[in-house]
mmCIF file of C-alpha atoms and ligand atoms in Angstrom:
data_model
loop_
_atom_site.group_PDB
_atom_site.id
_atom_site.type_symbol
_atom_site.label_atom_id
_atom_site.label_comp_id
_atom_site.label_asym_id
_atom_site.label_seq_id
_atom_site.Cartn_x
_atom_site.Cartn_y
_atom_site.Cartn_z
ATOM 1 C CA MET W 164 0.034 0.134 0.228
ATOM 2 C CA LYS W 165 1.031 3.360 -0.964
ATOM 3 C CA ASN W 166 1.015 6.252 2.214
ATOM 4 C CA ARG W 167 0.589 9.566 0.266
ATOM 5 C CA GLN W 168 2.240 12.351 2.267
ATOM 6 C CA ILE W 169 2.814 15.931 2.450
ATOM 7 C CA ILE W 170 5.988 17.557 3.659
ATOM 8 C CA LEU W 171 7.456 20.850 4.477
ATOM 9 C CA ALA W 172 9.427 21.833 1.040
ATOM 10 C CA GLU W 173 10.741 24.834 2.061
ATOM 11 C CA ARG W 174 10.121 27.947 4.584
ATOM 12 C CA PRO W 175 7.650 30.297 3.346
ATOM 13 C CA ALA W 176 8.296 33.857 3.251
ATOM 14 C CA GLY W 177 5.335 35.690 3.556
ATOM 15 C CA VAL W 178 1.855 33.858 2.101
ATOM 16 C CA PRO W 179 2.881 30.078 1.768
ATOM 17 C CA ASP W 180 2.182 29.259 -1.595
ATOM 18 C CA GLU W 181 2.570 25.739 -3.666
ATOM 19 C CA ASP W 182 6.525 25.916 -3.432
ATOM 20 C CA THR W 183 5.847 25.802 0.153
ATOM 21 C CA PHE W 184 4.476 22.131 0.136
ATOM 22 C CA LYS W 185 5.751 18.863 -1.862
ATOM 23 C CA PHE W 186 3.588 15.579 -2.264
ATOM 24 C CA LEU W 187 5.497 12.500 -1.808
ATOM 25 C CA GLU W 188 4.266 8.538 -1.858
ATOM 26 C CA SER W 189 6.133 6.259 0.683
ATOM 27 C CA LYS W 190 5.041 2.710 1.562
ATOM 28 C CA VAL W 191 3.299 1.890 4.513
ATOM 29 C CA GLU W 192 5.019 -0.262 7.295
ATOM 30 C CA GLU W 193 3.063 -3.097 9.118
ATOM 31 C CA PRO W 194 2.615 -2.544 12.726
ATOM 32 C CA LYS W 195 4.920 -4.020 15.254
ATOM 33 C CA ASP W 196 4.188 -5.137 18.919
ATOM 34 C CA GLY W 197 2.202 -2.445 20.738
ATOM 35 C CA GLN W 198 1.353 -0.315 17.595
ATOM 36 C CA VAL W 199 -1.245 0.351 15.173
ATOM 37 C CA LEU W 200 -1.993 1.300 11.438
ATOM 38 C CA ILE W 201 -4.318 4.090 11.330
ATOM 39 C CA ARG W 202 -6.176 5.294 7.865
ATOM 40 C CA THR W 203 -6.835 8.892 7.986
ATOM 41 C CA HIS W 204 -10.361 10.135 7.726
ATOM 42 C CA TYR W 205 -10.069 14.239 8.992
ATOM 43 C CA VAL W 206 -7.525 16.275 8.918
ATOM 44 C CA SER W 207 -7.643 19.672 11.126
ATOM 45 C CA VAL W 208 -5.566 22.936 9.538
ATOM 46 C CA ASP W 209 -5.151 25.415 12.023
ATOM 47 C CA PRO W 210 -3.640 29.117 11.648
ATOM 48 C CA TYR W 211 -0.996 27.806 14.313
ATOM 49 C CA MET W 212 0.591 25.888 11.733
ATOM 50 C CA ARG W 213 1.908 28.778 9.904
ATOM 51 C CA GLY W 214 4.130 29.785 12.966
ATOM 52 C CA ARG W 215 5.626 26.206 12.889
ATOM 53 C CA MET W 216 6.626 26.608 9.365
ATOM 54 C CA ILE W 217 9.501 29.168 10.143
ATOM 55 C CA ASP W 218 12.447 28.754 12.374
ATOM 56 C CA ALA W 219 11.801 30.437 15.244
ATOM 57 C CA GLU W 220 11.575 30.004 19.052
ATOM 58 C CA SER W 221 7.976 29.195 20.089
ATOM 59 C CA TYR W 222 6.064 27.386 22.529
ATOM 60 C CA VAL W 223 6.006 24.465 19.999
ATOM 61 C CA GLU W 224 8.876 23.201 17.732
ATOM 62 C CA PRO W 225 9.264 24.474 14.354
ATOM 63 C CA PHE W 226 8.007 21.939 11.368
ATOM 64 C CA LYS W 227 11.218 20.392 10.005
ATOM 65 C CA VAL W 228 11.935 20.856 5.997
ATOM 66 C CA GLY W 229 11.753 17.626 4.395
ATOM 67 C CA GLU W 230 9.380 15.910 7.004
ATOM 68 C CA VAL W 231 5.608 15.382 6.820
ATOM 69 C CA ILE W 232 3.341 18.528 8.545
ATOM 70 C CA GLN W 233 2.270 17.304 11.724
ATOM 71 C CA GLY W 234 -1.091 18.068 12.585
ATOM 72 C CA GLY W 235 -4.100 16.887 14.608
ATOM 73 C CA SER W 236 -6.688 14.307 12.562
ATOM 74 C CA ILE W 237 -8.883 11.624 12.934
ATOM 75 C CA GLY W 238 -8.754 8.080 11.612
ATOM 76 C CA GLU W 239 -9.863 4.640 11.769
ATOM 77 C CA VAL W 240 -7.129 1.451 13.128
ATOM 78 C CA ILE W 241 -6.997 -0.672 10.608
ATOM 79 C CA GLU W 242 -4.442 -3.307 11.874
ATOM 80 C CA SER W 243 -3.592 -3.222 15.256
ATOM 81 C CA LYS W 244 -0.686 -5.202 17.453
ATOM 82 C CA SER W 245 -1.868 -3.633 20.435
ATOM 83 C CA ASP W 246 -4.370 -4.796 23.188
ATOM 84 C CA LYS W 247 -5.498 -1.474 23.614
ATOM 85 C CA PHE W 248 -7.099 -0.651 20.146
ATOM 86 C CA LYS W 249 -9.149 -2.943 17.726
ATOM 87 C CA ILE W 250 -9.603 -2.706 14.198
ATOM 88 C CA GLY W 251 -12.551 -0.413 13.338
ATOM 89 C CA ASP W 252 -11.441 1.873 16.502
ATOM 90 C CA MET W 253 -11.921 5.666 15.619
ATOM 91 C CA VAL W 254 -8.866 7.388 17.219
ATOM 92 C CA MET W 255 -7.405 10.813 17.064
ATOM 93 C CA GLY W 256 -4.164 12.201 17.544
ATOM 94 C CA MET W 257 -0.926 13.912 15.593
ATOM 95 C CA PHE W 258 -1.340 11.792 12.457
ATOM 96 C CA GLY W 259 -0.071 14.708 10.583
ATOM 97 C CA TRP W 260 -1.018 15.200 6.485
ATOM 98 C CA GLN W 261 -0.667 11.999 5.523
ATOM 99 C CA GLU W 262 -3.238 9.000 4.540
ATOM 100 C CA TYR W 263 -1.752 6.350 6.830
ATOM 101 C CA TYR W 264 -0.061 6.828 10.282
ATOM 102 C CA LEU W 265 1.997 4.221 12.166
ATOM 103 C CA ALA W 266 1.486 4.863 15.676
ATOM 104 C CA THR W 267 2.278 3.562 19.052
ATOM 105 C CA GLU W 268 -0.348 2.676 21.428
ATOM 106 C CA ASN W 269 0.458 5.923 23.537
ATOM 107 C CA GLU W 270 0.071 8.376 20.707
ATOM 108 C CA VAL W 271 -3.370 7.736 20.193
ATOM 109 C CA ARG W 272 -6.471 8.398 21.834
ATOM 110 C CA THR W 273 -10.124 6.357 21.136
ATOM 111 C CA ILE W 274 -13.057 8.985 20.476
ATOM 112 C CA ASP W 275 -16.600 7.920 21.843
ATOM 113 C CA THR W 276 -18.550 8.097 18.581
ATOM 114 C CA SER W 277 -21.712 7.499 19.884
ATOM 115 C CA LEU W 278 -21.586 10.761 21.802
ATOM 116 C CA ALA W 279 -21.050 12.988 19.185
ATOM 117 C CA PRO W 280 -19.938 13.368 15.231
ATOM 118 C CA VAL W 281 -16.231 12.343 14.892
ATOM 119 C CA THR W 282 -15.188 15.668 13.746
ATOM 120 C CA THR W 283 -16.803 17.858 16.936
ATOM 121 C CA TYR W 284 -13.179 15.817 18.607
ATOM 122 C CA LEU W 285 -11.287 18.250 15.971
ATOM 123 C CA GLY W 286 -13.419 21.377 16.937
ATOM 124 C CA ILE W 287 -15.685 22.369 19.082
ATOM 125 C CA LEU W 288 -15.223 19.406 21.594
ATOM 126 C CA GLY W 289 -11.621 19.489 20.944
ATOM 127 C CA MET W 290 -8.646 21.929 20.671
ATOM 128 C CA THR W 291 -10.939 24.442 19.743
ATOM 129 C CA GLY W 292 -13.883 24.207 21.869
ATOM 130 C CA LEU W 293 -11.316 24.018 25.102
ATOM 131 C CA THR W 294 -9.041 27.253 23.551
ATOM 132 C CA ALA W 295 -12.479 29.145 23.634
ATOM 133 C CA TYR W 296 -13.549 27.634 26.907
ATOM 134 C CA PHE W 297 -10.502 28.691 28.793
ATOM 135 C CA GLY W 298 -9.573 31.945 27.405
ATOM 136 C CA LEU W 299 -12.678 33.139 27.724
ATOM 137 C CA LEU W 300 -13.789 31.815 31.229
ATOM 138 C CA ASP W 301 -10.382 31.841 32.850
ATOM 139 C CA ILE W 302 -8.929 35.443 31.518
ATOM 140 C CA GLY W 303 -11.882 37.091 30.063
ATOM 141 C CA LYS W 304 -14.284 36.078 32.929
ATOM 142 C CA PRO W 305 -17.372 37.721 31.432
ATOM 143 C CA LYS W 306 -20.260 38.785 34.084
ATOM 144 C CA ALA W 307 -23.942 39.181 32.881
ATOM 145 C CA GLY W 308 -24.578 42.237 31.449
ATOM 146 C CA GLU W 309 -21.326 43.289 30.613
ATOM 147 C CA THR W 310 -20.039 43.767 26.540
ATOM 148 C CA VAL W 311 -17.895 40.853 25.251
ATOM 149 C CA VAL W 312 -16.179 41.826 21.762
ATOM 150 C CA ILE W 313 -14.640 39.120 19.311
ATOM 151 C CA SER W 314 -12.638 39.300 16.610
ATOM 152 C CA GLY W 315 -12.406 36.435 14.118
ATOM 153 C CA ALA W 316 -15.910 35.799 15.356
ATOM 154 C CA ALA W 317 -17.288 33.497 12.678
ATOM 155 C CA GLY W 318 -13.982 31.172 12.667
ATOM 156 C CA ALA W 319 -13.475 27.910 15.191
ATOM 157 C CA VAL W 320 -12.739 29.424 18.077
ATOM 158 C CA GLY W 321 -14.692 32.906 17.976
ATOM 159 C CA SER W 322 -17.970 31.416 17.196
ATOM 160 C CA VAL W 323 -17.762 29.431 20.493
ATOM 161 C CA VAL W 324 -16.502 32.241 22.584
ATOM 162 C CA GLY W 325 -19.656 34.166 21.417
ATOM 163 C CA GLN W 326 -21.843 31.296 22.419
ATOM 164 C CA ILE W 327 -19.969 31.008 25.551
ATOM 165 C CA ALA W 328 -20.089 34.783 26.547
ATOM 166 C CA LYS W 329 -24.018 34.665 25.591
ATOM 167 C CA ILE W 330 -24.351 31.537 28.354
ATOM 168 C CA GLN W 331 -22.906 33.826 30.674
ATOM 169 C CA GLY W 332 -25.663 36.488 30.335
ATOM 170 C CA ALA W 333 -23.251 38.777 28.431
ATOM 171 C CA ARG W 334 -23.794 41.322 25.535
ATOM 172 C CA VAL W 335 -21.646 39.795 22.634
ATOM 173 C CA VAL W 336 -20.339 41.729 19.624
ATOM 174 C CA GLY W 337 -18.662 40.102 16.542
ATOM 175 C CA ILE W 338 -16.342 40.947 14.224
ATOM 176 C CA ALA W 339 -15.880 38.953 10.970
ATOM 177 C CA GLY W 340 -15.008 39.474 7.243
ATOM 178 C CA SER W 341 -17.988 38.660 5.226
ATOM 179 C CA GLU W 342 -21.838 39.232 4.673
ATOM 180 C CA GLU W 343 -22.388 35.752 5.034
ATOM 181 C CA LYS W 344 -20.515 35.247 8.536
ATOM 182 C CA ILE W 345 -22.210 38.221 9.715
ATOM 183 C CA SER W 346 -25.768 36.679 8.626
ATOM 184 C CA TYR W 347 -24.214 33.393 10.730
ATOM 185 C CA LEU W 348 -23.375 34.928 13.562
ATOM 186 C CA LYS W 349 -26.850 37.348 13.878
ATOM 187 C CA ASP W 350 -29.239 34.856 12.823
ATOM 188 C CA GLU W 351 -27.741 31.416 13.912
ATOM 189 C CA LEU W 352 -25.538 32.233 16.945
ATOM 190 C CA HIS W 353 -27.622 35.336 18.112
ATOM 191 C CA PHE W 354 -25.100 37.900 18.594
ATOM 192 C CA ASP W 355 -26.319 41.089 19.710
ATOM 193 C CA GLU W 356 -24.125 43.144 17.336
ATOM 194 C CA VAL W 357 -21.865 42.368 14.365
ATOM 195 C CA ILE W 358 -19.538 44.134 12.149
ATOM 196 C CA ASN W 359 -18.082 43.168 8.940
ATOM 197 C CA TYR W 360 -14.392 44.680 9.262
ATOM 198 C CA LYS W 361 -13.954 44.812 5.627
ATOM 199 C CA THR W 362 -16.887 46.783 4.293
ATOM 200 C CA THR W 363 -17.275 49.266 7.465
ATOM 201 C CA ASP W 364 -16.447 52.899 6.565
ATOM 202 C CA ASP W 365 -14.913 53.268 10.268
ATOM 203 C CA ILE W 366 -14.672 50.242 12.659
ATOM 204 C CA ALA W 367 -14.414 52.518 15.723
ATOM 205 C CA VAL W 368 -17.542 54.650 14.752
ATOM 206 C CA ASP W 369 -19.071 50.925 14.419
ATOM 207 C CA LEU W 370 -17.712 49.913 17.724
ATOM 208 C CA LYS W 371 -19.274 52.727 19.544
ATOM 209 C CA GLN W 372 -22.512 51.976 18.181
ATOM 210 C CA ALA W 373 -22.147 48.419 18.856
ATOM 211 C CA CYS W 374 -20.884 48.907 22.124
ATOM 212 C CA PRO W 375 -22.674 51.997 23.703
ATOM 213 C CA ASN W 376 -21.372 51.142 27.373
ATOM 214 C CA GLY W 377 -17.711 50.292 26.286
ATOM 215 C CA VAL W 378 -15.994 47.070 25.967
ATOM 216 C CA ASP W 379 -15.444 44.925 29.306
ATOM 217 C CA VAL W 380 -14.002 42.067 27.502
ATOM 218 C CA TYR W 381 -12.056 41.775 24.120
ATOM 219 C CA PHE W 382 -11.446 38.051 23.006
ATOM 220 C CA ASP W 383 -8.578 38.873 20.653
ATOM 221 C CA ASN W 384 -8.093 36.338 17.637
ATOM 222 C CA VAL W 385 -6.839 38.631 14.987
ATOM 223 C CA GLY W 386 -4.305 41.631 16.527
ATOM 224 C CA GLY W 387 -3.563 44.312 14.325
ATOM 225 C CA GLU W 388 -5.529 47.079 13.135
ATOM 226 C CA ILE W 389 -8.947 45.519 14.685
ATOM 227 C CA SER W 390 -7.470 45.202 17.641
ATOM 228 C CA ASP W 391 -6.181 48.772 18.101
ATOM 229 C CA ALA W 392 -9.536 49.810 17.513
ATOM 230 C CA VAL W 393 -10.900 47.577 20.020
ATOM 231 C CA MET W 394 -8.089 48.304 22.378
ATOM 232 C CA SER W 395 -9.169 52.139 22.572
ATOM 233 C CA GLN W 396 -12.460 51.383 23.761
ATOM 234 C CA LEU W 397 -12.022 49.169 26.909
ATOM 235 C CA ASN W 398 -13.868 50.014 29.898
ATOM 236 C CA THR W 399 -12.257 50.493 33.463
ATOM 237 C CA PHE W 400 -10.729 46.770 34.472
ATOM 238 C CA ALA W 401 -11.335 45.192 31.115
ATOM 239 C CA ARG W 402 -9.823 41.748 30.624
ATOM 240 C CA VAL W 403 -8.472 41.069 27.202
ATOM 241 C CA PRO W 404 -7.659 37.241 26.397
ATOM 242 C CA VAL W 405 -4.754 37.174 23.395
ATOM 243 C CA CYS W 406 -5.717 33.946 21.684
ATOM 244 C CA GLY W 407 -4.384 34.474 18.130
ATOM 245 C CA ALA W 408 -2.785 37.472 15.834
ATOM 246 C CA ILE W 409 -3.543 35.874 12.508
ATOM 247 C CA SER W 410 -3.417 39.224 10.665
ATOM 248 C CA SER W 411 0.285 39.341 11.306
ATOM 249 C CA TYR W 412 1.155 35.844 10.519
ATOM 250 C CA ASN W 413 1.927 35.997 7.262
ATOM 251 C CA LEU W 414 3.949 39.261 7.614
ATOM 252 C CA GLU W 415 7.830 39.693 7.155
ATOM 253 C CA GLU W 416 8.450 43.025 9.225
ATOM 254 C CA ILE W 417 7.314 42.954 13.154
ATOM 255 C CA ASP W 418 3.956 44.495 13.147
ATOM 256 C CA LEU W 419 3.900 47.740 15.212
ATOM 257 C CA GLY W 420 0.757 49.440 16.496
ATOM 258 C CA PRO W 421 -0.069 51.667 19.035
ATOM 259 C CA ARG W 422 1.986 50.810 22.335
ATOM 260 C CA VAL W 423 -0.818 49.827 24.573
ATOM 261 C CA GLN W 424 1.138 50.299 28.282
ATOM 262 C CA SER W 425 -0.507 53.704 28.917
ATOM 263 C CA LEU W 426 -3.844 52.410 27.945
ATOM 264 C CA LEU W 427 -3.567 49.370 30.275
ATOM 265 C CA ILE W 428 -2.482 51.476 33.258
ATOM 266 C CA LYS W 429 -5.293 54.296 32.445
ATOM 267 C CA LYS W 430 -7.930 51.464 32.265
ATOM 268 C CA SER W 431 -6.561 49.212 34.939
ATOM 269 C CA ALA W 432 -6.823 46.744 32.263
ATOM 270 C CA LEU W 433 -5.729 43.011 31.853
ATOM 271 C CA MET W 434 -4.336 41.758 28.555
ATOM 272 C CA GLN W 435 -2.912 38.059 28.685
ATOM 273 C CA GLY W 436 -2.020 35.960 25.979
ATOM 274 C CA PHE W 437 -2.041 31.971 26.384
ATOM 275 C CA THR W 438 -2.085 28.776 24.731
ATOM 276 C CA VAL W 439 -4.615 26.094 25.270
ATOM 277 C CA GLY W 440 -1.916 23.835 26.358
ATOM 278 C CA ASN W 441 -1.537 25.962 29.526
ATOM 279 C CA TYR W 442 -4.938 24.234 30.848
ATOM 280 C CA ALA W 443 -4.219 20.609 29.807
ATOM 281 C CA GLU W 444 -4.605 19.277 33.426
ATOM 282 C CA ARG W 445 -8.468 20.583 33.045
ATOM 283 C CA PHE W 446 -9.168 20.013 29.699
ATOM 284 C CA PRO W 447 -11.765 16.915 31.128
ATOM 285 C CA GLU W 448 -13.479 19.745 33.009
ATOM 286 C CA GLY W 449 -13.727 21.930 29.811
ATOM 287 C CA ALA W 450 -14.563 19.081 27.740
ATOM 288 C CA ARG W 451 -17.468 17.603 30.058
ATOM 289 C CA GLN W 452 -19.074 21.261 30.155
ATOM 290 C CA LEU W 453 -18.807 21.688 26.504
ATOM 291 C CA GLY W 454 -20.274 18.260 25.880
ATOM 292 C CA GLN W 455 -23.173 19.257 28.250
ATOM 293 C CA TRP W 456 -23.811 22.415 26.306
ATOM 294 C CA LEU W 457 -23.892 20.743 23.162
ATOM 295 C CA GLN W 458 -26.152 18.268 24.264
ATOM 296 C CA GLU W 459 -28.573 20.613 25.848
ATOM 297 C CA GLY W 460 -28.632 22.736 22.529
ATOM 298 C CA LYS W 461 -26.901 25.578 24.006
ATOM 299 C CA LEU W 462 -24.124 25.232 21.705
ATOM 300 C CA SER W 463 -24.129 24.686 18.022
ATOM 301 C CA TYR W 464 -21.209 24.611 15.547
ATOM 302 C CA ARG W 465 -20.112 24.742 11.701
ATOM 303 C CA GLU W 466 -17.654 23.186 9.994
ATOM 304 C CA THR W 467 -15.883 23.789 6.521
ATOM 305 C CA ILE W 468 -14.945 20.981 5.229
ATOM 306 C CA LYS W 469 -13.055 20.269 1.966
ATOM 307 C CA GLU W 470 -12.942 16.791 0.126
ATOM 308 C CA GLY W 471 -9.595 14.769 -1.048
ATOM 309 C CA PHE W 472 -6.194 14.469 0.130
ATOM 310 C CA GLU W 473 -4.922 16.814 -2.406
ATOM 311 C CA ALA W 474 -6.936 19.763 -0.986
ATOM 312 C CA ILE W 475 -4.866 19.777 2.448
ATOM 313 C CA PRO W 476 -2.527 22.963 1.223
ATOM 314 C CA ASP W 477 -5.522 24.707 -0.297
ATOM 315 C CA ALA W 478 -8.124 24.299 2.734
ATOM 316 C CA PHE W 479 -4.850 25.545 5.033
ATOM 317 C CA LEU W 480 -4.410 28.623 2.980
ATOM 318 C CA ASP W 481 -8.165 29.509 2.763
ATOM 319 C CA LEU W 482 -7.986 30.068 6.593
ATOM 320 C CA PHE W 483 -5.940 33.312 5.656
ATOM 321 C CA LYS W 484 -8.290 34.065 2.703
ATOM 322 C CA GLY W 485 -11.444 33.884 5.396
ATOM 323 C CA LYS W 486 -13.327 31.233 3.518
ATOM 324 C CA ASN W 487 -13.909 29.205 6.415
ATOM 325 C CA ILE W 488 -16.744 29.418 8.843
ATOM 326 C CA GLY W 489 -16.429 27.313 12.227
ATOM 327 C CA LYS W 490 -13.894 24.740 11.942
ATOM 328 C CA GLN W 491 -11.885 24.329 8.718
ATOM 329 C CA LEU W 492 -11.300 20.264 7.820
ATOM 330 C CA VAL W 493 -10.428 18.063 5.355
ATOM 331 C CA LYS W 494 -11.977 14.937 4.485
ATOM 332 C CA LEU W 495 -9.714 12.274 2.918
ATOM 333 C CA ILE W 496 -12.398 9.151 2.643
HETATM 334 N N1 NAP P 546 -4.106 30.783 21.930
HETATM 335 C C1 NAP P 546 -4.399 29.367 21.594
HETATM 336 O O1 NAP P 546 -3.783 27.993 22.141
HETATM 337 C C2 NAP P 546 -5.009 29.146 20.533
HETATM 338 C C3 NAP P 546 -5.832 28.026 19.828
HETATM 339 C C4 NAP P 546 -6.428 27.811 18.713
HETATM 340 C C5 NAP P 546 -6.445 28.929 17.797
HETATM 341 N N2 NAP P 546 -5.555 30.209 18.351
HETATM 342 C C6 NAP P 546 -5.670 31.317 17.511
HETATM 343 O O2 NAP P 546 -6.961 31.705 17.451
HETATM 344 C C7 NAP P 546 -7.167 32.472 16.164
HETATM 345 C C8 NAP P 546 -8.529 31.857 15.641
HETATM 346 O O3 NAP P 546 -8.054 30.317 14.875
HETATM 347 P P1 NAP P 546 -9.379 29.636 14.422
HETATM 348 O O4 NAP P 546 -8.499 27.568 14.171
HETATM 349 O O5 NAP P 546 -10.140 29.747 15.064
HETATM 350 O O6 NAP P 546 -9.298 29.776 12.805
HETATM 351 P P2 NAP P 546 -10.592 30.586 12.182
HETATM 352 O O7 NAP P 546 -10.982 31.489 13.032
HETATM 353 O O8 NAP P 546 -11.592 29.382 12.084
HETATM 354 O O9 NAP P 546 -9.653 30.835 10.929
HETATM 355 C C9 NAP P 546 -9.173 31.771 10.841
HETATM 356 C C10 NAP P 546 -10.219 33.506 10.243
HETATM 357 O O10 NAP P 546 -9.221 34.268 10.788
HETATM 358 C C11 NAP P 546 -10.184 35.433 9.784
HETATM 359 N N3 NAP P 546 -8.899 36.200 9.075
HETATM 360 C C12 NAP P 546 -7.870 35.621 8.384
HETATM 361 N N4 NAP P 546 -6.911 36.723 8.068
HETATM 362 C C13 NAP P 546 -7.264 37.667 8.682
HETATM 363 C C14 NAP P 546 -6.667 39.172 8.881
HETATM 364 N N5 NAP P 546 -6.112 39.327 8.385
HETATM 365 N N6 NAP P 546 -7.282 39.910 9.536
HETATM 366 C C15 NAP P 546 -8.704 39.565 10.618
HETATM 367 N N7 NAP P 546 -8.972 38.209 10.340
HETATM 368 C C16 NAP P 546 -8.084 37.422 9.502
HETATM 369 C C17 NAP P 546 -10.575 34.781 8.772
HETATM 370 O O11 NAP P 546 -12.281 35.348 9.176
HETATM 371 P P3 NAP P 546 -12.539 36.407 8.371
HETATM 372 O O12 NAP P 546 -13.396 36.278 7.260
HETATM 373 O O13 NAP P 546 -13.108 37.104 9.487
HETATM 374 O O14 NAP P 546 -11.485 37.717 8.130
HETATM 375 C C18 NAP P 546 -10.740 33.449 8.870
HETATM 376 O O15 NAP P 546 -11.913 32.385 8.547
HETATM 377 C C19 NAP P 546 -5.985 32.543 15.225
HETATM 378 O O16 NAP P 546 -5.533 33.415 15.594
HETATM 379 C C20 NAP P 546 -5.182 31.201 15.929
HETATM 380 O O17 NAP P 546 -3.747 31.123 15.815
HETATM 381 C C21 NAP P 546 -5.057 30.337 19.254
#
């Protein structure tokens, strides 16, 4: 059997393109004792992968040039030399951008397909949902009646943040980049106010209208000028969970904006970066609560699914073009 794989061919400068990735074929190896062979069904593509494509110190190791791109996936055990897994088990792990993955048994985790569709374990019940849950509740700490602003609001993380903020009784304002996303946030997720940052004449004016009582929590997924505008409207004791800065991920130069120290002092505001991994010990708590809200119908989710192994690089690049609503995935089989 042949295993199609996608490797990092070269480190991108600016927006990655077809030269960044290379398709290869290798032979599928047989599992040895304690190993399982997995056939990948779904691959997750995530903005943080852009950071791993450059050779810079970060909270995760850079990808190595010439190696298969790593990333979260879901697959089916098709051969097993492990007592813990049987053929047909659906499992998740970091199988990467390839059709088959030979795993040692401690690298993979069984998923319960009776609780929720398999894809949710890469989205709302996986890292995405947990990022929203801990970033908002542990750092943002929204109270009923407060105003929560979310950038990247119709994306995988942002759409969950807004719904959790609503559950907490907050007033939710979402910023996103297309009319389809604006309708989704308003009509399906019942955000109180929405702003299309691509069509607005003046985002500061729109924000003032959408947040007449100022901003108590700003959940930042994007950084850049959108965040500059929101930061200028923070209330005293505001909290700013800094989750992502996708507007800068493809920039070659350091992205300088207004310096925030004076503002944070004047407003006694808290701005805190985080990675979901900080909360690893509390993942079971987060997953339990997200699962319960999902079952109770208090949370919903969307997925944007591209089909076919060849589509993986495009699906990844679509994140930077804003083509996805909710979690971006690729279905292999
Ligand atoms: N801290 C953590 O542990 C952690 C974990 C997961 C994700 N993250 C971060 O959270 C953010 C959201 O991740 P996600 O997985 O949920 O992705 P996502 O929001 O589903 O997809 C990315 C979205 O970003 C928006 N975007 C792209 N380029 C932009 C730009 N130049 N300016 C403004 N918006 C832009 C696009 O939406 P529009 O159409 O609205 O532009 C796009 O759909 C990312 O920054 C990611 O790195 C952090």
